[in-house]
PDB file of C-alpha atoms in Angstrom:
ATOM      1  CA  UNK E 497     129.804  73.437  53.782  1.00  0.00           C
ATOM      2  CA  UNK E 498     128.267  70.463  54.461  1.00  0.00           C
ATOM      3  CA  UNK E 499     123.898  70.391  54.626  1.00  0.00           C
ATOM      4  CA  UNK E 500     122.004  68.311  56.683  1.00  0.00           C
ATOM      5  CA  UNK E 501     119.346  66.353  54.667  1.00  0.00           C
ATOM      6  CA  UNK E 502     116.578  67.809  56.946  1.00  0.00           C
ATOM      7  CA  UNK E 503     118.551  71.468  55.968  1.00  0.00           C
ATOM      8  CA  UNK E 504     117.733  70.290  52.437  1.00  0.00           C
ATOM      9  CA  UNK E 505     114.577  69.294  53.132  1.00  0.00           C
ATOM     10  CA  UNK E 506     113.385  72.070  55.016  1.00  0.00           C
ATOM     11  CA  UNK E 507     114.765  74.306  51.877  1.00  0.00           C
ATOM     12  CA  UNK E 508     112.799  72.455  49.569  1.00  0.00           C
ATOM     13  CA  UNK E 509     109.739  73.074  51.627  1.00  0.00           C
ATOM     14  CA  UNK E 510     110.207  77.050  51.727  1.00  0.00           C
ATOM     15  CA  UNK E 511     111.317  76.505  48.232  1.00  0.00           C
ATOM     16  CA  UNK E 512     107.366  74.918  47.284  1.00  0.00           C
ATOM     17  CA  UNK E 513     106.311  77.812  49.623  1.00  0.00           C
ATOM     18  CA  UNK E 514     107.682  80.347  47.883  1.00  0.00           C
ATOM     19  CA  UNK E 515     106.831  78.643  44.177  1.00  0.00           C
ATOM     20  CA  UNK E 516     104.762  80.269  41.641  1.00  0.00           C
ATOM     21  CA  UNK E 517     102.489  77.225  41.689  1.00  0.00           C
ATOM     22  CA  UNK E 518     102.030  76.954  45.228  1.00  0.00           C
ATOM     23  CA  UNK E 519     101.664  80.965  45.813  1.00  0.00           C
ATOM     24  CA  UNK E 520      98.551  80.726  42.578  1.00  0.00           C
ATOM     25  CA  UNK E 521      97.290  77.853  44.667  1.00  0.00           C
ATOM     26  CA  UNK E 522      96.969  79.462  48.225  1.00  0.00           C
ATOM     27  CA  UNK E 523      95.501  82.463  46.373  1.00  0.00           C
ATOM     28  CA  UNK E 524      92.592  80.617  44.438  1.00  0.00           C
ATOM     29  CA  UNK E 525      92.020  78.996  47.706  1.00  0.00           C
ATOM     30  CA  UNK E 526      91.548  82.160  49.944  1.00  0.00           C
ATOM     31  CA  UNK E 527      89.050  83.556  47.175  1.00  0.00           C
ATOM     32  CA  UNK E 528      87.012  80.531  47.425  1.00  0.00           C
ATOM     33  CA  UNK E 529      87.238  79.907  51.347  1.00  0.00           C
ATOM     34  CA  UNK E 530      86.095  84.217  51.420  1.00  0.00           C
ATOM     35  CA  UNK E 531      83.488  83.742  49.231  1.00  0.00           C
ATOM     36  CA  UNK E 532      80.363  81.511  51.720  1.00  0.00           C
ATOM     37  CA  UNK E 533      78.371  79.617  48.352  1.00  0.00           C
ATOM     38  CA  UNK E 534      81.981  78.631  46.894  1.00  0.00           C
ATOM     39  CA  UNK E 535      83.555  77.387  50.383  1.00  0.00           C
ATOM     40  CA  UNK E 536      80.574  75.070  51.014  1.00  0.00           C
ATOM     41  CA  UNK E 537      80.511  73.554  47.678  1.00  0.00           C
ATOM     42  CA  UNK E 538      83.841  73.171  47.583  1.00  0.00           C
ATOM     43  CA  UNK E 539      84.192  71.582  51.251  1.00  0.00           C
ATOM     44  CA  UNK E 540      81.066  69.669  50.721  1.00  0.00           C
ATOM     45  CA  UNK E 541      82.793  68.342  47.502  1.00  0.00           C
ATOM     46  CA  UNK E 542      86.155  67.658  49.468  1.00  0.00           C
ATOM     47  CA  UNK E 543      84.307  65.862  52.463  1.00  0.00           C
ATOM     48  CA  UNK E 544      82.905  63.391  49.579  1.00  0.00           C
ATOM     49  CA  UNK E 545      85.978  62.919  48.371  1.00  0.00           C
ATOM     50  CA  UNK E 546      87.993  62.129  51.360  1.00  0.00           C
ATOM     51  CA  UNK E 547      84.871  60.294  52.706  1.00  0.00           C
ATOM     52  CA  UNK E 548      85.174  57.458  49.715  1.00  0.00           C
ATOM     53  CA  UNK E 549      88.855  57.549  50.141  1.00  0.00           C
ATOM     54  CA  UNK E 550      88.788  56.522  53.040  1.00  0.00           C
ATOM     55  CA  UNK E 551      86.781  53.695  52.253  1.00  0.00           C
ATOM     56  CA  UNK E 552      88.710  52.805  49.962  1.00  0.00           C
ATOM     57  CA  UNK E 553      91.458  53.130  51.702  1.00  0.00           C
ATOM     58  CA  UNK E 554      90.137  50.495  54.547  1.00  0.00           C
ATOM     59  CA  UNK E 555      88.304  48.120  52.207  1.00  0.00           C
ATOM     60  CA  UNK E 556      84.600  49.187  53.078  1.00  0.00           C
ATOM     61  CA  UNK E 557      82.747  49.013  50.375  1.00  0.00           C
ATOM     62  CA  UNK E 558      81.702  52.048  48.565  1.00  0.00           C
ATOM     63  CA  UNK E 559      78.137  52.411  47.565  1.00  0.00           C
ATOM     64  CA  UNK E 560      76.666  52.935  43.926  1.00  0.00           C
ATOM     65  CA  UNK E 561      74.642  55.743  45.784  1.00  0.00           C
ATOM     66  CA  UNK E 562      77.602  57.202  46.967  1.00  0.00           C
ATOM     67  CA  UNK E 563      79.309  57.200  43.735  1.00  0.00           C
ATOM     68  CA  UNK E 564      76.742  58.945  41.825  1.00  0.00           C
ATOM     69  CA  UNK E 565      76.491  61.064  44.564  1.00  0.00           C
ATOM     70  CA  UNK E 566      80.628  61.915  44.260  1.00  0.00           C
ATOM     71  CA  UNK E 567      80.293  62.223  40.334  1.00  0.00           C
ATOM     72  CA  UNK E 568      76.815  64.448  40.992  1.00  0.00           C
ATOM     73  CA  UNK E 569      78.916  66.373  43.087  1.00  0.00           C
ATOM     74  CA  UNK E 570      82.245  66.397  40.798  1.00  0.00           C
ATOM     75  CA  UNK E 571      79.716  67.576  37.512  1.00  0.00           C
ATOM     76  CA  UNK E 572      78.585  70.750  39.702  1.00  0.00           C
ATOM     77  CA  UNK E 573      81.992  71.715  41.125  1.00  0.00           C
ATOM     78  CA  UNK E 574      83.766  71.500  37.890  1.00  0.00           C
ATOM     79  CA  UNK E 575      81.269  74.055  36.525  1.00  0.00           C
ATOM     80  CA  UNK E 576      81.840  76.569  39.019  1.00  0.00           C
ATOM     81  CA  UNK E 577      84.787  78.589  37.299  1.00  0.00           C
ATOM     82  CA  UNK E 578      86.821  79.412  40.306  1.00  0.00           C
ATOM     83  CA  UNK E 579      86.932  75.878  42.124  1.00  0.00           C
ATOM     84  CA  UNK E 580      87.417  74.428  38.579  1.00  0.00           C
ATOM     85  CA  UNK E 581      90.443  76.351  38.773  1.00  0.00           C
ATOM     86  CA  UNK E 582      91.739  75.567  41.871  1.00  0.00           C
ATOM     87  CA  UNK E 583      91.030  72.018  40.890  1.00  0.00           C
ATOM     88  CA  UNK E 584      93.482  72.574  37.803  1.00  0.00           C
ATOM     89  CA  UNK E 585      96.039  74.318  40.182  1.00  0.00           C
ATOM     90  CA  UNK E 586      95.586  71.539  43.140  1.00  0.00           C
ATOM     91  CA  UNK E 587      96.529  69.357  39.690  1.00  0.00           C
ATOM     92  CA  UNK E 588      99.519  70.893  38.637  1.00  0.00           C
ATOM     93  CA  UNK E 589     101.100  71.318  42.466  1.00  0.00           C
ATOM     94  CA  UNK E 590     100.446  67.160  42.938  1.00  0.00           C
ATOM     95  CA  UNK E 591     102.575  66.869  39.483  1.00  0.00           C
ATOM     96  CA  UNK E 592     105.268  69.264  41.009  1.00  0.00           C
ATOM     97  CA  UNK E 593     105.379  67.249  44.230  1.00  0.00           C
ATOM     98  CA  UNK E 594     105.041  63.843  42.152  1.00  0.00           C
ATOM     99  CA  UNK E 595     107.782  65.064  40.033  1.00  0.00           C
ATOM    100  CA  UNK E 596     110.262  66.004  43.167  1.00  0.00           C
ATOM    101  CA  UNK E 597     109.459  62.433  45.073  1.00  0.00           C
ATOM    102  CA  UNK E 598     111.238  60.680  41.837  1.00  0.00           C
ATOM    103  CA  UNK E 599     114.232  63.133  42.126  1.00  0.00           C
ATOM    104  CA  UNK E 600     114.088  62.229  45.773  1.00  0.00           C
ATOM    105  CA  UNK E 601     113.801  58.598  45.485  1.00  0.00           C
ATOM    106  CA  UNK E 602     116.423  58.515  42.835  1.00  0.00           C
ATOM    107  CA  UNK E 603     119.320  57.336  44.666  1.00  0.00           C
ATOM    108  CA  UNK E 604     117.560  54.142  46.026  1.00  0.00           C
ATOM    109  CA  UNK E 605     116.082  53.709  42.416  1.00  0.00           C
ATOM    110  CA  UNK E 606     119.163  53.675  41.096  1.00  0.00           C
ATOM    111  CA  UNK E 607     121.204  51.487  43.733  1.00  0.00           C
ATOM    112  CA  UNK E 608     118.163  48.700  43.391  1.00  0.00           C
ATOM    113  CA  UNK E 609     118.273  49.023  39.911  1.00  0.00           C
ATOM    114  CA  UNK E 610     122.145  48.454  39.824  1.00  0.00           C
ATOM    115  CA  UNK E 611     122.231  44.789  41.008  1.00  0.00           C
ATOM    116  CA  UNK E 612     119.827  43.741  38.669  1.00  0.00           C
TER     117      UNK E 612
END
């Protein structure tokens, strides 16, 4: 029987939603959103970071305050044991998801890669 590539894709998503990784993820998450002084350091620290990205992202330029602000930020989060490890979990799920996009992307890389 023949699948749809959005069937496949739609798999794949309940697949990551079912995943050790992402289940260890959502967990650490919940205990750190329940828990008021982790959520707002961790928030605060995600606001910064999503802040200078999008700076980045549109060519503004990012100020030295900012930065040592960010890496201020960064020093204090990583200390915290629990947001350290979701930090070390939100690492290994963008590796998973990295990892899939070049299965994914496979076919074109190897069509392109053909007529060289």
């Amino acid at each position: 029987m023949f699948m749809s590539i959005y069937e496949v894709a739609y798999n794949l998503e309940k697949a990551i939603r079912q995943s050790e990784e992402f289940q260890r993820l959502k967990k650490m998450y919940e205990e750190i959103q329940h828990d008021e002084t982790s959520s707002r350091m961790f928030n605060n620290f995600r606001n910064i970071q999503m802040r200078l990205h999008q700076k980045q992202m549109t060519g503004e330029e990012i100020l030295p305050e900012e930065i040592e602000q960010a890496q201020k930020v960064a020093a204090l989060v990583q200390q915290h044991d629990k947001i350290a490890q979701l930090m070390e979990l939100e690492q290994r799920m963008s590796f998973l998801i990295a990892e899939l996009n070049k299965i994914v992307l496979k076919p074109l890389e190897e069509l392109y890669n053909e007529f060289e």
